[in-house]
Amino acid sequence: MIDNKIVRTRIAPSPTGEYHVGHLRTCLYDYALAKKNNGQFIIRIEDTDQKRFVPGSMERTLQVIKDYGLQWDEGPDIGGPYGPYIQTQRLEIYQKYIQELLDKGLAYRCFCTQERLDELRATQKAAKQVPRYDQHCLHLTPEEIQKNIDAKVPYTIRMVIPKNETIIFEDVIRGKIKFNTNDIDDQVLIKSNGIPTYHFAAVVDDHLMEISHVFRGEEWLTSTPKHLLLYRYFGWEPPKIAHLTVLLNPDGKGKLSKRHGATSARSFLEEGYLPEAMLNFLMFLGWNPGDNREFFTLDEFVQAFSLDHLHKKSPVFDRKKLDYLNGYYIRQKSNDELKVLFKKFLPQASDEQINILLPVLKERIVKLSDLQPQTKFIFEDVDYDKSLLLEYKDKEMSKDLVLDMISKTKDIMSQIDDFKASNIQAKIDELLKSDNWSNEENKVGKYFMVFRVAICGSKFTPPVVDCLPALGKEKTIHKLDLAISKLTS
Ligand code: GLU
C-alpha cells in the first residue's frame, strides 16, 4: 500500500513488433513497485492501432517478459478480476464511456473528411502555425449532427479542450509541470472505425483496472494534460504518473538506436546475456539504491526500490557495463547450471566436450554467444591464411622452422595414449626442453604461436592445450596435417 491505496501497476505493450529493452526497464520498475508494496503487476495489451498490428507480437512479448522472470498477476493469458486485458476485447466498455462524454458535451463528433483535415494542416503549416484542428464540428447544431448521422457520414469523436487554462501536474520524477490548454489539440478519442485511440482507452482502462501508478516513457509527457482532462471530465482520480527518461546510445548521443547493436529485449537473451545480468543492468538505468551496492538480484531490487531514487537525467546504455555484469553473473553460476546454458549455445558439442570446455571457457567469456567463435576450431576446419603460421611479433619466421615445429608436434601427439590436457602438456614440455630450436630466440613464444594457429586458425583463442581433449587426438593430428600442407603447397 502507498497512501492507503493498493499499489497496482501495469505495462501496456502495443503488439507492433519486438519488445524493446527500454520497455523492459519500465516493466522492471512496474514489477518492483507492485511487489515491494504487496500489490499487483498487470499486463494489458494495447492493440487499438490496427494498422501497426504485427501478428504474434503479443505472444512474443509475453514470452520474453516471462523469460526475464517478471511474472505478472493479471494479464491476457491468465485473466484476472479486471479483464479482458486486451483492448480490442473492451470496445463495448469504451462505447459506454464515450457516450457519457458526448452526453456531457465534453466530446463531439467530427465529420470532417481527411481531405479537409489535410488542407487545414497544409494552410496552417504554410502560415507557420502549429497544425491543429479548427473545431469546425464543435459548432454544428444538433440538427446538422443528426443529419450527418442519418446520412451515415463517417465521423471521429474528439475531446473538448477548454480555452487558456493552466494544467498543473506533479510528475513522480520530474515534479511540477505546467501546460496551457491553448497548446492542446482537440484529440481524437474514437476513430472513424469505432476503435478508441491510445489516449482514451488508456485512461478508461487505467481507471477501471484501478491502476495506482503509471510508469511510462517521457515521449508520453505531452499527452498527460489530455489524460488529466479526461480524468476530470469523468470525475476520476488520476494515478500517480512517472515519466521515465529515455535511454541514450553508448556514446551519449541520441536515443538508443539499432545503430549501436540490437535493442529488442529478446536479442540480448539470444546473444547470451543472462536475464539476471540484464535486469541488474537495467535497474541502474534510471534508479540508484542510495548507497554503493552494485549487484542486485530481482528480489533484492524489489526490496530496495523506491520512487524517490528515480533519476531525471537520461542514462547511457553502457554495453561495457552490461558485459561486466554478465561476466560476473556467468561466473557466479554453478557448473551444473552453466552446463545447461553451454549446451544451448553450443548445441553441436557432446556432453563430454562440454565437460572439458566449461571450466576453461567459463572464465573467459563475456556472453554465452562468445562460445561459438571461441570453439569454432573444435567443430570445423577454420580457414586461415598461411602467413598467419609464419608471423611472430610482426616478423616472419622461417618456413623450415615452422614446419619442423608442426611435424614434431604431430609426432608427439600421436604418441599420447590418454589424450588429456596434463599428458599433452607434459609432452610439449618435453619437446621444448630438448635441444630442438635451441638457437632460436623466443623459442617458447614462437612455438606456442605456431601451435595455436595450426590448431585454431587464429592467434586469439582460449588456452589451446586445455581445449585439445575436446578436439580429440585424431582431429588434432588432422589440423597439424592441414597446417603442413598449407605450408608446403
Ligand atoms: N501502449 C503504449 C506503448 O506501447 C503504452 C504507453 C503507456 O504505458 O501508457 O508505448
Short mmCIF file of C-alpha atoms and ligand atoms in Angstrom, two decimals:
data_model
loop_
_atom_site.label_atom_id
_atom_site.label_comp_id
_atom_site.label_asym_id
_atom_site.label_seq_id
_atom_site.Cartn_x
_atom_site.Cartn_y
_atom_site.Cartn_z
CA MET A 1 0.00 0.00 0.00
CA ILE A 2 1.06 3.58 -0.64
CA ASP A 3 -1.06 6.40 0.79
CA ASN A 4 -3.55 3.79 1.94
CA LYS A 5 -4.10 2.58 -1.60
CA ILE A 6 -3.35 -0.81 -3.00
CA VAL A 7 -0.46 -0.49 -5.42
CA ARG A 8 -1.43 -1.69 -8.87
CA THR A 9 0.97 -1.11 -11.73
CA ARG A 10 0.69 -2.08 -15.34
CA ILE A 11 2.64 -2.27 -18.51
CA ALA A 12 0.69 -1.69 -21.66
CA PRO A 13 2.62 -3.10 -24.61
CA SER A 14 1.36 -2.46 -28.11
CA PRO A 15 1.73 -5.56 -30.27
CA THR A 16 3.53 -3.70 -33.02
CA GLY A 17 6.86 -5.55 -33.07
CA GLU A 18 9.59 -6.80 -30.78
CA TYR A 19 9.51 -5.71 -27.14
CA HIS A 20 12.17 -3.01 -26.70
CA VAL A 21 14.77 -3.07 -23.97
CA GLY A 22 13.54 0.36 -22.83
CA HIS A 23 10.10 -1.13 -22.29
CA LEU A 24 11.70 -3.94 -20.33
CA ARG A 25 13.16 -1.35 -17.94
CA THR A 26 9.68 0.18 -17.48
CA CYS A 27 8.35 -3.30 -16.86
CA LEU A 28 11.03 -3.95 -14.23
CA TYR A 29 10.17 -0.78 -12.32
CA ASP A 30 6.44 -1.54 -12.51
CA TYR A 31 7.10 -5.03 -11.23
CA ALA A 32 9.31 -3.79 -8.39
CA LEU A 33 6.90 -1.13 -7.18
CA ALA A 34 3.99 -3.56 -7.12
CA LYS A 35 5.91 -6.37 -5.42
CA LYS A 36 7.58 -4.10 -2.89
CA ASN A 37 4.18 -2.89 -1.74
CA ASN A 38 2.41 -6.24 -1.88
CA GLY A 39 0.39 -5.01 -4.82
CA GLN A 40 -0.35 -6.36 -8.27
CA PHE A 41 1.54 -6.07 -11.51
CA ILE A 42 -0.64 -6.21 -14.62
CA ILE A 43 -0.12 -6.65 -18.35
CA ARG A 44 -2.63 -5.01 -20.65
CA ILE A 45 -2.32 -5.26 -24.40
CA GLU A 46 -2.92 -2.01 -26.25
CA ASP A 47 -3.83 -3.19 -29.72
CA THR A 48 -6.02 -0.32 -30.86
CA ASP A 49 -3.66 0.69 -33.65
CA GLN A 50 -4.72 -1.94 -36.15
CA LYS A 51 -2.51 -0.55 -38.89
CA ARG A 52 0.62 -1.29 -36.89
CA PHE A 53 -0.56 -4.65 -35.55
CA VAL A 54 2.01 -7.42 -36.00
CA PRO A 55 0.63 -10.96 -35.66
CA GLY A 56 2.41 -12.98 -32.97
CA SER A 57 3.87 -9.89 -31.34
CA MET A 58 1.71 -10.17 -28.22
CA GLU A 59 2.71 -13.79 -27.65
CA ARG A 60 6.38 -12.99 -28.15
CA THR A 61 6.15 -10.01 -25.81
CA LEU A 62 4.57 -12.09 -23.04
CA GLN A 63 7.15 -14.81 -23.53
CA VAL A 64 10.14 -12.52 -23.34
CA ILE A 65 8.88 -10.82 -20.18
CA LYS A 66 8.43 -14.27 -18.67
CA ASP A 67 11.92 -15.29 -19.81
CA TYR A 68 13.30 -12.36 -17.86
CA GLY A 69 11.47 -13.67 -14.81
CA LEU A 70 8.99 -10.83 -14.39
CA GLN A 71 5.79 -12.72 -13.67
CA TRP A 72 2.55 -10.73 -13.79
CA ASP A 73 -0.51 -11.15 -11.59
CA GLU A 74 -3.17 -10.33 -14.18
CA GLY A 75 -2.95 -10.37 -17.92
CA PRO A 76 -4.37 -11.57 -21.23
CA ASP A 77 -3.16 -15.14 -20.80
CA ILE A 78 -4.07 -15.66 -17.14
CA GLY A 79 -7.02 -13.31 -16.87
CA GLY A 80 -7.93 -11.61 -13.61
CA PRO A 81 -10.78 -9.70 -11.99
CA TYR A 82 -10.42 -6.63 -14.23
CA GLY A 83 -10.41 -8.33 -17.64
CA PRO A 84 -10.42 -8.54 -20.52
CA TYR A 85 -6.81 -7.40 -20.72
CA ILE A 86 -6.73 -6.86 -24.47
CA GLN A 87 -8.14 -3.53 -25.56
CA THR A 88 -9.90 -4.71 -28.72
CA GLN A 89 -11.92 -7.02 -26.46
CA ARG A 90 -13.09 -4.00 -24.46
CA LEU A 91 -14.74 -1.97 -27.22
CA GLU A 92 -18.17 -2.04 -25.58
CA ILE A 93 -16.70 -0.54 -22.45
CA TYR A 94 -15.22 2.39 -24.37
CA GLN A 95 -18.57 2.93 -26.16
CA LYS A 96 -20.28 3.40 -22.85
CA TYR A 97 -17.74 5.93 -21.62
CA ILE A 98 -17.54 7.93 -24.82
CA GLN A 99 -21.33 8.23 -24.73
CA GLU A 100 -21.01 9.74 -21.28
CA LEU A 101 -18.66 12.41 -22.60
CA LEU A 102 -20.89 13.09 -25.61
CA ASP A 103 -23.88 13.46 -23.31
CA LYS A 104 -21.99 15.87 -21.08
CA GLY A 105 -20.86 17.92 -24.09
CA LEU A 106 -17.22 17.13 -23.31
CA ALA A 107 -16.67 15.27 -26.56
CA TYR A 108 -18.09 15.88 -30.03
CA ARG A 109 -18.46 14.15 -33.35
CA CYS A 110 -16.18 15.38 -36.09
CA PHE A 111 -17.41 14.72 -39.62
CA CYS A 112 -14.50 16.43 -41.38
CA THR A 113 -13.09 14.48 -44.28
CA GLN A 114 -9.43 13.55 -44.43
CA GLU A 115 -9.06 15.95 -47.39
CA ARG A 116 -10.36 18.85 -45.34
CA LEU A 117 -8.05 17.99 -42.43
CA ASP A 118 -5.07 17.69 -44.79
CA GLU A 119 -5.86 21.04 -46.37
CA LEU A 120 -6.24 22.68 -43.00
CA ARG A 121 -2.92 21.29 -41.94
CA ALA A 122 -1.19 22.48 -45.09
CA THR A 123 -2.61 26.00 -44.73
CA GLN A 124 -1.58 26.23 -41.09
CA LYS A 125 1.88 24.95 -41.88
CA ALA A 126 2.29 27.47 -44.69
CA ALA A 127 1.30 30.23 -42.25
CA LYS A 128 3.92 28.84 -39.82
CA GLN A 129 1.24 27.90 -37.29
CA VAL A 130 1.25 24.70 -35.26
CA PRO A 131 -1.20 22.39 -37.09
CA ARG A 132 -4.32 21.97 -35.04
CA TYR A 133 -7.96 21.09 -35.58
CA ASP A 134 -10.02 24.29 -36.02
CA GLN A 135 -13.04 22.97 -34.09
CA HIS A 136 -15.23 23.25 -37.16
CA CYS A 137 -17.53 20.43 -36.00
CA LEU A 138 -17.70 21.65 -32.39
CA HIS A 139 -20.10 24.29 -33.64
CA LEU A 140 -22.50 22.06 -35.58
CA THR A 141 -26.13 22.31 -34.47
CA PRO A 142 -27.88 19.20 -33.12
CA GLU A 143 -29.89 19.11 -36.39
CA GLU A 144 -26.74 19.16 -38.52
CA ILE A 145 -25.23 16.40 -36.43
CA GLN A 146 -28.35 14.25 -36.72
CA LYS A 147 -28.49 14.82 -40.47
CA ASN A 148 -24.91 13.60 -40.84
CA ILE A 149 -25.56 10.59 -38.66
CA ASP A 150 -28.65 9.68 -40.67
CA ALA A 151 -26.69 10.07 -43.88
CA LYS A 152 -24.06 7.73 -42.40
CA VAL A 153 -21.27 10.27 -42.81
CA PRO A 154 -18.24 8.74 -41.11
CA TYR A 155 -17.06 10.55 -38.02
CA THR A 156 -14.46 10.55 -35.30
CA ILE A 157 -15.12 11.69 -31.75
CA ARG A 158 -12.88 14.42 -30.36
CA MET A 159 -12.47 15.72 -26.87
CA VAL A 160 -13.33 19.29 -25.99
CA ILE A 161 -10.33 21.21 -24.69
CA PRO A 162 -11.02 24.24 -22.51
CA LYS A 163 -9.53 27.56 -23.59
CA ASN A 164 -6.46 29.09 -21.97
CA GLU A 165 -6.36 27.08 -18.80
CA THR A 166 -3.22 26.10 -16.93
CA ILE A 167 -2.99 22.45 -16.05
CA ILE A 168 -0.52 21.67 -13.31
CA PHE A 169 0.70 18.17 -12.99
CA GLU A 170 3.01 16.60 -10.40
CA ASP A 171 5.22 14.05 -12.11
CA VAL A 172 6.66 11.47 -9.70
CA ILE A 173 10.15 12.01 -11.12
CA ARG A 174 10.11 15.50 -12.58
CA GLY A 175 7.98 17.37 -10.07
CA LYS A 176 5.57 20.12 -11.09
CA ILE A 177 4.91 20.51 -14.79
CA LYS A 178 2.60 23.16 -16.27
CA PHE A 179 0.71 23.05 -19.54
CA ASN A 180 -1.54 25.62 -21.16
CA THR A 181 -4.61 24.15 -22.77
CA ASN A 182 -4.23 26.51 -25.74
CA ASP A 183 -1.33 24.26 -26.78
CA ILE A 184 -3.50 21.17 -26.87
CA ASP A 185 -5.34 19.90 -29.91
CA ASP A 186 -8.90 18.52 -29.72
CA GLN A 187 -7.62 14.97 -29.50
CA VAL A 188 -9.47 12.25 -31.39
CA LEU A 189 -10.75 9.76 -28.81
CA ILE A 190 -12.64 7.40 -31.09
CA LYS A 191 -11.52 6.78 -34.65
CA SER A 192 -13.97 6.52 -37.55
CA ASN A 193 -13.85 2.71 -37.31
CA GLY A 194 -15.22 2.93 -33.77
CA ILE A 195 -11.93 1.95 -32.15
CA PRO A 196 -10.54 4.23 -29.45
CA THR A 197 -7.18 5.94 -29.66
CA TYR A 198 -4.47 5.15 -27.12
CA HIS A 199 -5.33 8.24 -25.07
CA PHE A 200 -8.95 7.34 -24.45
CA ALA A 201 -8.52 3.62 -23.98
CA ALA A 202 -5.54 4.02 -21.64
CA VAL A 203 -7.36 6.47 -19.37
CA VAL A 204 -10.53 4.37 -19.19
CA ASP A 205 -8.56 1.19 -18.57
CA ASP A 206 -6.18 2.65 -16.02
CA HIS A 207 -9.19 3.86 -14.10
CA LEU A 208 -11.26 0.67 -14.38
CA MET A 209 -8.27 -1.52 -13.61
CA GLU A 210 -7.58 0.65 -10.55
CA ILE A 211 -4.04 1.39 -11.57
CA SER A 212 -2.35 3.40 -8.84
CA HIS A 213 0.97 4.19 -10.53
CA VAL A 214 1.90 4.57 -14.17
CA PHE A 215 5.48 4.40 -15.39
CA ARG A 216 5.89 5.33 -19.00
CA GLY A 217 8.42 6.80 -21.38
CA GLU A 218 8.99 10.53 -21.47
CA GLU A 219 7.66 10.65 -25.04
CA TRP A 220 4.19 10.50 -23.45
CA LEU A 221 4.68 13.59 -21.31
CA THR A 222 2.88 15.93 -23.70
CA SER A 223 -0.13 13.60 -23.73
CA THR A 224 -0.55 13.84 -19.99
CA PRO A 225 -2.64 17.07 -19.89
CA LYS A 226 -5.17 15.46 -22.25
CA HIS A 227 -5.33 12.46 -19.98
CA LEU A 228 -5.72 14.62 -16.90
CA LEU A 229 -8.61 16.45 -18.55
CA LEU A 230 -10.27 13.14 -19.29
CA TYR A 231 -9.92 12.10 -15.65
CA ARG A 232 -11.51 15.40 -14.67
CA TYR A 233 -14.35 15.00 -17.18
CA PHE A 234 -15.21 11.64 -15.71
CA GLY A 235 -14.68 12.79 -12.13
CA TRP A 236 -11.98 10.17 -11.60
CA GLU A 237 -8.79 10.43 -9.61
CA PRO A 238 -5.74 10.04 -11.87
CA PRO A 239 -3.00 7.57 -10.97
CA LYS A 240 0.46 8.82 -9.99
CA ILE A 241 2.44 9.16 -13.19
CA ALA A 242 6.20 8.87 -13.61
CA HIS A 243 7.74 9.66 -16.98
CA LEU A 244 10.96 7.72 -17.23
CA THR A 245 13.96 9.13 -19.07
CA VAL A 246 14.96 7.85 -22.48
CA LEU A 247 17.94 5.51 -22.78
CA LEU A 248 20.82 7.07 -24.66
CA ASN A 249 23.22 5.43 -27.11
CA PRO A 250 26.54 4.25 -25.62
CA ASP A 251 28.25 7.38 -26.99
CA GLY A 252 25.74 9.51 -25.08
CA LYS A 253 24.30 10.88 -28.30
CA GLY A 254 20.64 10.37 -29.12
CA LYS A 255 18.03 7.84 -28.15
CA LEU A 256 19.22 4.23 -28.04
CA SER A 257 19.10 3.02 -31.61
CA LYS A 258 19.88 -0.10 -33.59
CA ARG A 259 22.99 1.58 -34.98
CA HIS A 260 24.76 0.50 -31.80
CA GLY A 261 23.52 -3.09 -31.78
CA ALA A 262 20.18 -4.81 -31.40
CA THR A 263 17.71 -3.22 -28.99
CA SER A 264 14.95 -5.77 -28.54
CA ALA A 265 14.68 -7.43 -25.15
CA ARG A 266 14.80 -10.81 -26.89
CA SER A 267 18.03 -10.07 -28.77
CA PHE A 268 20.01 -9.77 -25.53
CA LEU A 269 18.92 -13.24 -24.43
CA GLU A 270 19.80 -14.57 -27.86
CA GLU A 271 23.25 -13.03 -27.57
CA GLY A 272 23.73 -14.90 -24.33
CA TYR A 273 23.18 -12.22 -21.75
CA LEU A 274 21.70 -13.73 -18.61
CA PRO A 275 18.32 -12.36 -17.52
CA GLU A 276 19.68 -11.56 -14.06
CA ALA A 277 22.61 -9.59 -15.52
CA MET A 278 20.37 -7.68 -17.87
CA LEU A 279 17.91 -6.86 -15.11
CA ASN A 280 20.73 -5.76 -12.81
CA PHE A 281 21.97 -3.52 -15.61
CA LEU A 282 18.51 -2.03 -16.28
CA MET A 283 17.89 -1.36 -12.59
CA PHE A 284 20.58 1.27 -12.68
CA LEU A 285 19.37 2.96 -15.85
CA GLY A 286 17.14 5.41 -14.06
CA TRP A 287 17.44 4.43 -10.40
CA ASN A 288 20.10 4.07 -7.69
CA PRO A 289 19.96 2.40 -4.30
CA GLY A 290 21.33 5.44 -2.47
CA ASP A 291 24.47 3.53 -1.50
CA ASN A 292 27.31 1.91 -3.41
CA ARG A 293 25.94 -1.56 -3.88
CA GLU A 294 26.17 -2.66 -7.48
CA PHE A 295 24.84 -6.23 -7.60
CA PHE A 296 21.15 -6.86 -7.03
CA THR A 297 19.07 -9.93 -7.52
CA LEU A 298 15.50 -9.24 -8.57
CA ASP A 299 14.26 -9.81 -5.01
CA GLU A 300 16.90 -7.50 -3.56
CA PHE A 301 15.92 -4.86 -6.08
CA VAL A 302 12.27 -5.20 -5.14
CA GLN A 303 13.19 -4.61 -1.51
CA ALA A 304 15.45 -1.65 -2.29
CA PHE A 305 13.23 0.03 -4.89
CA SER A 306 11.70 3.36 -4.03
CA LEU A 307 10.16 6.18 -6.02
CA ASP A 308 12.44 8.81 -4.55
CA HIS A 309 15.58 7.32 -6.06
CA LEU A 310 14.50 7.65 -9.67
CA HIS A 311 16.62 9.82 -11.96
CA LYS A 312 15.75 12.85 -14.02
CA LYS A 313 18.82 12.58 -16.22
CA SER A 314 18.81 10.20 -19.19
CA PRO A 315 21.16 7.27 -18.67
CA VAL A 316 23.67 5.99 -21.20
CA PHE A 317 23.19 2.40 -22.31
CA ASP A 318 26.75 1.39 -21.50
CA ARG A 319 27.29 -2.00 -23.09
CA LYS A 320 30.65 -2.38 -21.37
CA LYS A 321 28.91 -2.22 -18.02
CA LEU A 322 26.44 -4.83 -19.23
CA ASP A 323 29.32 -7.08 -20.34
CA TYR A 324 30.97 -6.68 -16.97
CA LEU A 325 27.79 -7.63 -15.12
CA ASN A 326 27.16 -10.56 -17.43
CA GLY A 327 30.66 -11.95 -16.93
CA TYR A 328 30.14 -11.63 -13.20
CA TYR A 329 26.81 -13.48 -13.26
CA ILE A 330 28.19 -16.22 -15.52
CA ARG A 331 30.97 -16.89 -13.05
CA GLN A 332 28.50 -16.91 -10.17
CA LYS A 333 26.69 -19.88 -11.68
CA SER A 334 27.40 -23.43 -10.65
CA ASN A 335 28.87 -25.73 -13.27
CA ASP A 336 25.62 -27.68 -13.39
CA GLU A 337 23.65 -24.54 -14.19
CA LEU A 338 26.21 -23.47 -16.74
CA LYS A 339 26.19 -26.86 -18.44
CA VAL A 340 22.58 -26.33 -19.46
CA LEU A 341 23.40 -22.90 -20.88
CA PHE A 342 26.56 -24.11 -22.64
CA LYS A 343 24.53 -26.85 -24.31
CA LYS A 344 22.05 -24.31 -25.58
CA PHE A 345 24.72 -22.08 -27.06
CA LEU A 346 26.93 -24.95 -28.26
CA PRO A 347 24.38 -27.48 -29.48
CA GLN A 348 26.97 -29.24 -31.62
CA ALA A 349 29.09 -30.18 -28.58
CA SER A 350 28.77 -33.57 -26.87
CA ASP A 351 28.36 -33.79 -23.09
CA GLU A 352 31.95 -34.88 -22.82
CA GLN A 353 33.14 -31.90 -24.82
CA ILE A 354 31.05 -29.55 -22.67
CA ASN A 355 32.63 -31.03 -19.53
CA ILE A 356 36.08 -30.33 -20.90
CA LEU A 357 35.35 -26.85 -22.23
CA LEU A 358 33.26 -25.49 -19.39
CA PRO A 359 35.99 -24.84 -16.80
CA VAL A 360 38.26 -23.39 -19.49
CA LEU A 361 35.72 -21.07 -21.07
CA LYS A 362 33.69 -20.07 -18.05
CA GLU A 363 36.43 -17.67 -17.00
CA ARG A 364 36.88 -16.15 -20.43
CA ILE A 365 33.50 -15.41 -21.89
CA VAL A 366 31.51 -12.21 -21.52
CA LYS A 367 28.35 -13.61 -23.03
CA LEU A 368 27.29 -17.10 -23.99
CA SER A 369 27.35 -16.38 -27.70
CA ASP A 370 31.14 -15.93 -27.36
CA LEU A 371 31.29 -19.73 -27.08
CA GLN A 372 30.72 -20.28 -30.79
CA PRO A 373 33.62 -18.18 -32.14
CA GLN A 374 35.93 -19.35 -29.36
CA THR A 375 35.34 -23.03 -30.06
CA LYS A 376 34.82 -22.92 -33.80
CA PHE A 377 38.08 -24.82 -34.40
CA ILE A 378 36.76 -27.80 -32.47
CA PHE A 379 33.81 -28.33 -34.77
CA GLU A 380 35.18 -27.34 -38.15
CA ASP A 381 38.35 -26.66 -40.11
CA VAL A 382 38.80 -22.94 -39.86
CA ASP A 383 40.23 -21.45 -43.00
CA TYR A 384 43.17 -19.12 -42.43
CA ASP A 385 45.98 -17.60 -44.41
CA LYS A 386 49.26 -19.49 -44.25
CA SER A 387 51.11 -16.26 -43.50
CA LEU A 388 49.50 -16.45 -40.05
CA LEU A 389 51.56 -19.56 -39.32
CA LEU A 390 54.78 -17.73 -40.08
CA GLU A 391 54.12 -14.46 -38.28
CA TYR A 392 55.61 -13.79 -34.89
CA LYS A 393 55.52 -10.32 -33.37
CA ASP A 394 55.32 -8.65 -36.78
CA LYS A 395 58.31 -10.61 -38.11
CA GLU A 396 58.36 -13.60 -40.37
CA MET A 397 59.79 -16.89 -39.09
CA SER A 398 61.50 -19.28 -41.45
CA LYS A 399 59.20 -21.78 -43.09
CA ASP A 400 61.59 -24.61 -42.18
CA LEU A 401 61.41 -23.74 -38.52
CA VAL A 402 57.62 -23.65 -38.53
CA LEU A 403 57.35 -26.88 -40.49
CA ASP A 404 59.71 -28.56 -38.08
CA MET A 405 57.73 -27.38 -35.08
CA ILE A 406 54.49 -28.66 -36.53
CA SER A 407 55.77 -32.04 -37.62
CA LYS A 408 57.50 -32.68 -34.29
CA THR A 409 54.26 -31.75 -32.55
CA LYS A 410 52.41 -34.19 -34.76
CA ASP A 411 54.85 -36.91 -33.73
CA ILE A 412 54.43 -36.31 -30.02
CA MET A 413 50.65 -36.05 -30.28
CA SER A 414 50.44 -39.46 -31.90
CA GLN A 415 52.45 -40.91 -29.01
CA ILE A 416 49.88 -39.88 -26.38
CA ASP A 417 47.50 -42.68 -25.44
CA ASP A 418 45.33 -40.95 -22.90
CA PHE A 419 44.66 -37.66 -24.66
CA LYS A 420 44.15 -35.44 -21.63
CA ALA A 421 45.49 -31.94 -21.02
CA SER A 422 48.13 -32.90 -18.45
CA ASN A 423 49.58 -35.57 -20.74
CA ILE A 424 49.58 -33.22 -23.70
CA GLN A 425 51.25 -30.50 -21.67
CA ALA A 426 53.92 -32.93 -20.40
CA LYS A 427 54.76 -34.00 -23.95
CA ILE A 428 55.01 -30.42 -25.15
CA ASP A 429 57.25 -29.51 -22.18
CA GLU A 430 59.50 -32.42 -23.06
CA LEU A 431 59.68 -31.27 -26.67
CA LEU A 432 60.56 -27.75 -25.64
CA LYS A 433 63.15 -28.88 -23.11
CA SER A 434 65.11 -30.97 -25.59
CA ASP A 435 67.55 -29.06 -27.69
CA ASN A 436 65.13 -28.53 -30.50
CA TRP A 437 65.38 -24.99 -31.85
CA SER A 438 67.93 -24.16 -29.16
CA ASN A 439 69.42 -21.34 -31.22
CA GLU A 440 66.05 -19.71 -31.75
CA GLU A 441 65.35 -16.54 -29.85
CA ASN A 442 61.97 -16.74 -28.06
CA LYS A 443 61.53 -20.34 -28.98
CA VAL A 444 58.75 -20.98 -26.46
CA GLY A 445 56.74 -17.95 -27.59
CA LYS A 446 57.21 -18.86 -31.21
CA TYR A 447 56.31 -22.48 -30.62
CA PHE A 448 53.04 -21.70 -28.90
CA MET A 449 52.06 -19.19 -31.54
CA VAL A 450 52.64 -21.73 -34.30
CA PHE A 451 50.83 -24.39 -32.31
CA ARG A 452 47.87 -22.10 -31.62
CA VAL A 453 47.47 -21.05 -35.24
CA ALA A 454 47.91 -24.59 -36.57
CA ILE A 455 45.19 -25.90 -34.26
CA CYS A 456 42.77 -22.97 -34.13
CA GLY A 457 43.43 -20.96 -37.30
CA SER A 458 43.65 -17.82 -35.18
CA LYS A 459 46.03 -16.07 -32.80
CA PHE A 460 43.31 -15.26 -30.31
CA THR A 461 41.92 -18.37 -28.74
CA PRO A 462 41.20 -19.97 -25.39
CA PRO A 463 44.07 -21.96 -23.82
CA VAL A 464 44.72 -24.49 -26.55
CA VAL A 465 46.12 -27.39 -24.54
CA ASP A 466 43.14 -27.32 -22.20
CA CYS A 467 40.77 -27.48 -25.17
CA LEU A 468 42.59 -30.21 -27.08
CA PRO A 469 40.90 -33.13 -25.30
CA ALA A 470 37.60 -31.78 -26.64
CA LEU A 471 39.08 -31.75 -30.14
CA GLY A 472 40.46 -35.28 -29.74
CA LYS A 473 43.70 -36.83 -30.84
CA GLU A 474 42.67 -37.71 -34.38
CA LYS A 475 41.38 -34.26 -35.23
CA THR A 476 44.40 -32.63 -33.60
CA ILE A 477 46.67 -34.59 -35.90
CA HIS A 478 44.41 -33.75 -38.83
CA LYS A 479 44.74 -30.00 -38.07
CA LEU A 480 48.53 -30.33 -37.91
CA ASP A 481 48.49 -32.16 -41.24
CA LEU A 482 46.42 -29.37 -42.75
CA ALA A 483 48.93 -26.79 -41.50
CA ILE A 484 51.78 -28.77 -43.03
CA SER A 485 50.05 -28.98 -46.38
CA LYS A 486 49.23 -25.26 -46.23
CA LEU A 487 52.94 -24.52 -45.83
CA THR A 488 54.15 -26.96 -48.43
CA SER A 489 51.62 -26.33 -51.18
N1 GLU B 1 0.93 1.32 -25.48
C1 GLU B 1 1.88 2.31 -25.07
C2 GLU B 1 3.26 1.93 -25.58
O1 GLU B 1 3.43 0.84 -26.07
C3 GLU B 1 1.91 2.38 -23.57
C4 GLU B 1 2.13 3.71 -23.03
C5 GLU B 1 1.74 3.73 -21.56
O2 GLU B 1 2.34 2.99 -20.79
O3 GLU B 1 0.83 4.48 -21.21
O4 GLU B 1 4.17 2.72 -25.54
#
